[in-house]
XYZ file of C-alpha atoms in Angstrom:
389
model
C -43.579 46.808 50.179
C -42.633 50.189 51.569
C -42.155 51.586 55.075
C -45.555 52.304 56.570
C -47.365 49.534 54.694
C -49.403 47.194 56.882
C -49.420 43.401 56.675
C -51.880 41.758 59.024
C -50.957 43.078 62.501
C -47.546 44.352 61.435
C -46.236 47.615 60.020
C -43.292 47.599 57.622
C -40.336 49.553 59.024
C -37.608 48.965 56.439
C -36.206 46.614 53.827
C -33.517 44.482 55.399
C -32.375 42.512 52.394
C -33.323 41.377 48.923
C -32.476 38.205 47.046
C -33.449 36.540 43.809
C -36.366 34.652 45.304
C -37.384 36.644 48.385
C -36.998 39.869 50.296
C -36.832 40.346 54.044
C -38.438 43.308 55.786
C -38.167 44.626 59.285
C -41.694 44.877 60.686
C -43.206 45.939 63.990
C -46.290 44.579 65.732
C -48.846 47.375 65.628
C -50.077 46.748 69.190
C -47.126 45.309 71.084
C -44.425 47.272 69.303
C -42.179 44.206 69.068
C -39.710 43.905 66.148
C -39.843 40.961 63.754
C -38.593 39.980 60.316
C -40.891 39.111 57.430
C -39.671 37.041 54.490
C -41.744 37.604 51.341
C -41.439 35.943 47.939
C -40.353 37.932 44.895
C -41.235 35.129 42.460
C -44.541 33.544 41.529
C -45.300 29.857 41.303
C -46.984 27.158 43.346
C -43.759 25.197 43.820
C -41.966 28.235 45.205
C -44.838 29.057 47.564
C -44.946 25.459 48.769
C -41.194 25.464 49.385
C -41.421 28.643 51.478
C -44.246 27.215 53.580
C -42.285 23.995 54.025
C -39.266 26.040 55.114
C -41.435 27.703 57.757
C -42.878 24.418 58.993
C -39.448 22.832 59.324
C -37.882 25.820 61.039
C -40.822 26.205 63.421
C -40.339 22.600 64.497
C -36.694 23.210 65.364
C -36.895 25.244 68.555
C -33.294 25.771 69.572
C -31.221 28.722 70.828
C -28.853 28.363 67.859
C -31.575 28.217 65.184
C -33.473 31.267 63.961
C -37.114 31.009 65.041
C -40.071 31.104 62.635
C -43.242 32.073 64.492
C -46.016 32.473 61.916
C -47.041 32.438 58.268
C -48.847 35.561 57.053
C -50.855 36.203 53.911
C -49.065 38.858 51.852
C -51.193 39.760 48.836
C -52.159 36.143 48.336
C -48.690 34.701 48.896
C -47.200 33.281 52.102
C -44.754 35.306 54.160
C -42.654 33.902 56.996
C -42.670 35.862 60.242
C -39.353 35.339 61.970
C -37.222 36.263 64.912
C -35.511 39.624 64.463
C -31.767 39.238 64.884
C -29.230 42.000 65.295
C -25.800 40.956 64.120
C -23.882 39.884 61.021
C -23.611 36.790 58.881
C -20.657 34.493 59.439
C -19.314 35.038 55.927
C -19.304 38.809 56.416
C -17.555 38.396 59.785
C -14.891 36.141 58.245
C -14.298 38.660 55.465
C -13.517 41.326 58.072
C -12.068 39.430 61.021
C -9.587 36.572 61.435
C -10.830 34.609 64.446
C -8.506 32.925 66.885
C -8.707 29.146 67.166
C -10.752 29.519 70.363
C -13.176 31.918 68.667
C -13.477 29.641 65.646
C -14.238 26.602 67.801
C -16.777 28.464 69.950
C -18.726 29.618 66.894
C -18.461 26.181 65.305
C -19.742 24.408 68.414
C -22.855 26.609 68.343
C -23.491 25.726 64.698
C -22.793 22.067 65.475
C -25.344 22.110 68.301
C -27.985 23.541 65.960
C -27.319 20.959 63.261
C -27.308 18.134 65.806
C -30.748 19.256 66.973
C -32.032 19.307 63.387
C -30.673 15.812 62.755
C -32.292 14.516 65.939
C -35.599 15.852 64.555
C -35.047 14.101 61.223
C -34.085 17.217 59.231
C -31.066 17.587 56.920
C -30.326 21.227 56.069
C -28.578 20.669 52.675
C -27.370 24.270 52.414
C -25.074 24.888 55.361
C -22.555 27.654 54.650
C -21.231 30.786 56.384
C -23.876 32.891 54.641
C -26.607 30.883 56.363
C -25.233 31.440 59.852
C -26.030 34.625 61.758
C -23.856 35.876 64.590
C -26.454 37.353 66.908
C -25.707 40.063 69.453
C -27.303 39.047 72.746
C -28.687 41.346 75.452
C -25.444 41.010 77.413
C -23.268 41.704 74.364
C -22.199 38.088 73.880
C -22.333 36.701 70.327
C -24.181 33.484 69.556
C -24.361 31.758 66.142
C -27.801 30.981 64.731
C -28.426 28.743 61.728
C -31.043 30.002 59.292
C -32.625 29.338 55.900
C -33.968 25.785 55.833
C -35.392 26.371 52.352
C -33.541 23.363 50.900
C -34.001 21.133 53.938
C -34.861 17.469 53.547
C -37.136 16.033 56.209
C -37.398 12.388 57.191
C -40.386 13.224 59.419
C -43.647 11.981 57.920
C -45.772 14.958 58.991
C -43.312 17.388 57.376
C -42.981 15.637 54.049
C -44.534 17.681 51.278
C -43.603 16.510 47.819
C -40.061 15.317 47.222
C -36.882 16.460 45.579
C -36.729 15.229 42.001
C -34.245 12.439 41.354
C -31.111 13.972 39.879
C -31.803 17.481 41.172
C -28.840 19.631 42.148
C -29.465 21.739 45.234
C -27.132 23.663 47.513
C -24.107 25.955 47.342
C -21.334 24.370 45.244
C -18.316 25.057 47.476
C -20.012 23.339 50.452
C -21.665 20.394 48.666
C -20.273 16.858 48.995
C -19.936 14.711 45.862
C -23.127 12.774 46.552
C -25.146 16.014 46.711
C -23.727 17.176 43.393
C -24.781 13.879 41.859
C -28.295 13.791 43.345
C -29.561 15.964 46.204
C -32.563 13.691 46.709
C -30.332 10.850 47.906
C -28.349 12.630 50.619
C -28.487 11.933 54.350
C -27.129 13.818 57.359
C -23.540 13.137 56.266
C -23.994 15.836 53.613
C -24.426 18.344 56.450
C -21.362 16.902 58.212
C -19.334 17.556 55.065
C -20.565 21.156 54.882
C -19.754 21.609 58.582
C -16.210 20.488 57.832
C -15.950 23.113 55.090
C -17.246 25.770 57.495
C -14.771 24.826 60.229
C -11.950 24.791 57.670
C -12.851 28.357 56.694
C -13.189 29.470 60.318
C -9.716 28.181 61.138
C -7.710 29.425 58.173
C -9.800 32.174 56.596
C -9.889 30.434 53.204
C -12.382 28.135 51.533
C -11.313 24.544 51.113
C -12.727 24.629 47.577
C -12.338 28.101 46.147
C -12.174 27.708 42.378
C -14.605 29.941 40.532
C -14.814 27.672 37.483
C -17.613 25.278 38.380
C -16.204 22.500 36.214
C -12.894 22.538 38.057
C -14.618 23.060 41.402
C -16.778 19.949 41.007
C -13.796 17.893 39.852
C -11.833 18.894 42.963
C -14.773 18.079 45.227
C -15.262 14.697 43.568
C -11.598 13.817 44.029
C -11.275 15.379 47.486
C -8.526 17.733 46.300
C -7.853 20.583 48.726
C -4.972 21.917 50.785
C -5.034 19.983 54.090
C -5.939 22.162 57.054
C -2.752 21.019 58.799
C -0.683 22.675 56.080
C -2.561 25.954 56.320
C -2.609 26.025 60.136
C 0.263 23.766 61.330
C -0.155 24.336 65.071
C -3.742 23.146 65.405
C -4.523 20.518 68.042
C -4.450 17.064 66.464
C -8.108 16.427 67.280
C -9.177 19.581 65.411
C -7.071 18.695 62.372
C -8.460 15.170 62.281
C -12.051 16.341 62.761
C -11.856 18.760 59.826
C -10.356 16.250 57.421
C -12.675 13.457 58.534
C -15.782 15.616 58.140
C -14.637 16.590 54.650
C -13.894 13.057 53.464
C -15.202 12.883 49.889
C -16.282 9.265 50.328
C -19.125 9.412 52.817
C -18.552 5.830 53.967
C -15.461 7.091 55.794
C -16.863 10.449 56.865
C -17.832 11.177 60.460
C -21.522 10.437 60.448
C -23.076 12.453 63.263
C -22.426 15.589 65.265
C -21.638 13.682 68.456
C -18.787 11.960 66.613
C -17.497 15.333 65.444
C -17.487 16.634 69.004
C -15.778 13.468 70.212
C -12.937 13.826 67.719
C -12.573 17.583 68.277
C -11.940 16.893 71.962
C -9.519 14.018 71.356
C -5.807 14.482 71.818
C -3.179 11.806 71.303
C -5.758 9.138 70.576
C -7.594 11.151 67.911
C -6.583 8.896 65.046
C -7.578 5.757 66.917
C -10.963 7.285 67.707
C -11.570 8.030 64.033
C -10.478 4.542 63.021
C -12.906 2.968 65.484
C -15.775 5.251 64.459
C -15.400 4.842 60.695
C -14.837 1.113 61.009
C -18.011 0.705 63.059
C -19.960 2.918 60.674
C -18.835 0.955 57.598
C -19.685 -2.365 59.204
C -23.047 -1.387 60.643
C -24.360 1.180 58.176
C -25.737 4.564 59.166
C -27.206 4.304 62.656
C -29.456 6.968 64.229
C -27.507 9.999 65.481
C -26.214 9.699 69.010
C -27.228 12.238 71.666
C -24.837 15.148 71.966
C -22.564 15.206 75.013
C -21.966 18.537 76.820
C -20.785 20.790 74.043
C -18.834 23.521 75.825
C -18.676 27.215 74.980
C -20.824 28.270 72.023
C -20.641 32.070 72.279
C -18.097 34.849 71.958
C -17.822 36.889 75.164
C -18.888 40.519 75.126
C -15.978 42.856 74.500
C -13.797 40.237 72.819
C -12.190 41.039 69.463
C -14.641 38.787 67.668
C -17.657 40.299 69.425
C -16.515 43.845 68.682
C -16.153 42.928 65.013
C -19.763 41.671 64.912
C -21.072 44.837 66.572
C -19.141 46.987 64.097
C -20.503 45.047 61.127
C -24.070 45.178 62.441
C -23.889 48.972 62.319
C -22.485 49.077 58.783
C -24.600 49.321 55.620
C -25.874 45.965 54.431
C -23.972 44.383 51.579
C -25.406 42.480 48.656
C -25.484 38.698 48.583
C -22.256 37.386 47.026
C -22.737 33.628 46.976
C -26.046 31.990 46.321
C -27.635 28.620 46.649
C -29.021 26.913 43.622
C -31.807 24.548 42.732
C -31.218 22.903 39.403
C -32.177 19.869 37.385
C -30.883 17.734 35.854
C -27.479 17.512 37.544
C -24.097 17.592 35.871
C -22.639 14.261 34.823
C -21.825 11.984 37.769
C -18.948 13.195 39.908
C -16.498 10.332 40.376
C -15.560 9.606 43.957
C -12.072 8.289 44.543
C -12.053 5.552 47.188
C -10.844 6.735 50.569
C -8.784 4.533 52.886
C -10.687 3.380 55.966
C -8.059 4.714 58.364
C -6.334 7.802 56.960
C -3.031 8.630 58.644
C -2.539 12.362 58.932
C -0.349 12.531 62.028
C 2.366 14.427 60.236
C -0.082 17.040 58.894
C -0.677 18.463 61.521
C -26.608 45.049 58.465
C -27.562 47.596 59.952
C -29.556 44.952 61.819
C -29.034 41.729 59.932
C -32.005 39.517 60.068
C -32.975 36.041 59.718
C -33.497 34.586 56.366
C -31.910 37.344 54.300
C -29.908 34.788 52.369
C -32.683 32.681 50.972
C -32.619 29.984 48.445
C -31.359 32.475 45.913
C -30.904 31.563 42.413
C -33.528 29.061 42.329
C -36.816 27.935 41.109
C -36.875 24.343 40.275
C -36.599 24.652 36.525
C -33.338 26.562 36.493
C -30.473 24.603 34.982
C -26.753 24.763 35.315
C -26.600 25.738 31.667
C -23.171 25.903 30.098
C -21.476 24.795 33.316
C -23.440 21.545 33.352
C -22.680 20.880 29.705
C -18.973 21.464 30.268
C -18.943 19.175 33.282
C -20.750 16.471 31.338
C -18.317 16.864 28.441
C -15.164 16.777 30.582
C -16.207 13.911 32.811
C -17.525 11.876 29.890
C -14.364 12.389 27.864
């Protein structure tokens, strides 16, 4: 589509971003003059069309100030297009590449993302592709910056009315550096703890500016994830509050039986001080004994925005005015998966006391890389060979 083209009641203004599976356009309502974003498929195929419609249905269900809104599905030359909230700002990964947030800034942004994910979990939705590239930092009318989670294209719904088909057994879906071992093995079998793991990876990156799992060789990356091998956050940022250190490591536990299991637990541990370790011990012990209970309601969450004029807010505004960059890290949908990733048993009570754009729009980073028949190719064969040998 080109500027000036008309789709239903909307006129195309500009191309906001392009990915392997979809493009996002800035459009304007021809009568009201209101700005919107329109996500349109670049690929053909019934499965891909169904996945986009499912993404829209899920995201439309999740009305929340920290989730990008989907408002309609339009017919675009016979294919569906998602009409979405128009967001001015920058993605979290772009912000982190250009700004080192303070601990307070990192926690404020994280709490906003946590609130969004908690809401999704309460509605029976697991995102399965949480990463900095799927979080927008939106510039509000007063200049404050609020995080918004986007791109539910890989979401798994436990809500009957939203179920449409199912993920194939053994399918690999997500972004490797933010996927827990169980998602690498089989994305169809994950529960909300997969999102908790990804949240831990995001908070790790917010706090120290580095990925917990940064290897570019996928074989080595998956082996590290399976074994839980990463530099502890307490070594990278020694002066963190104990509760923050414990929350990060407990969210990123490679054995999900000992991982924090809902967003309320994460918030509880983040706020803990001297008793942080005891809190985690009680939570994981109860979880192991009782299985995975429904998520608890979120307590008051605290600040979830960056104030106008702060260093972090100024960085977002500057990035929003800069030319848009290309997508650097993509999600994947692949089948079959690599050989099973071994999970080393984790102790039930880990003791870590000594460790201490132009206008960026919703949905630019889509499920890129992606139609369900794409395989991991050589990487999968190497992983199978190494882990089998």
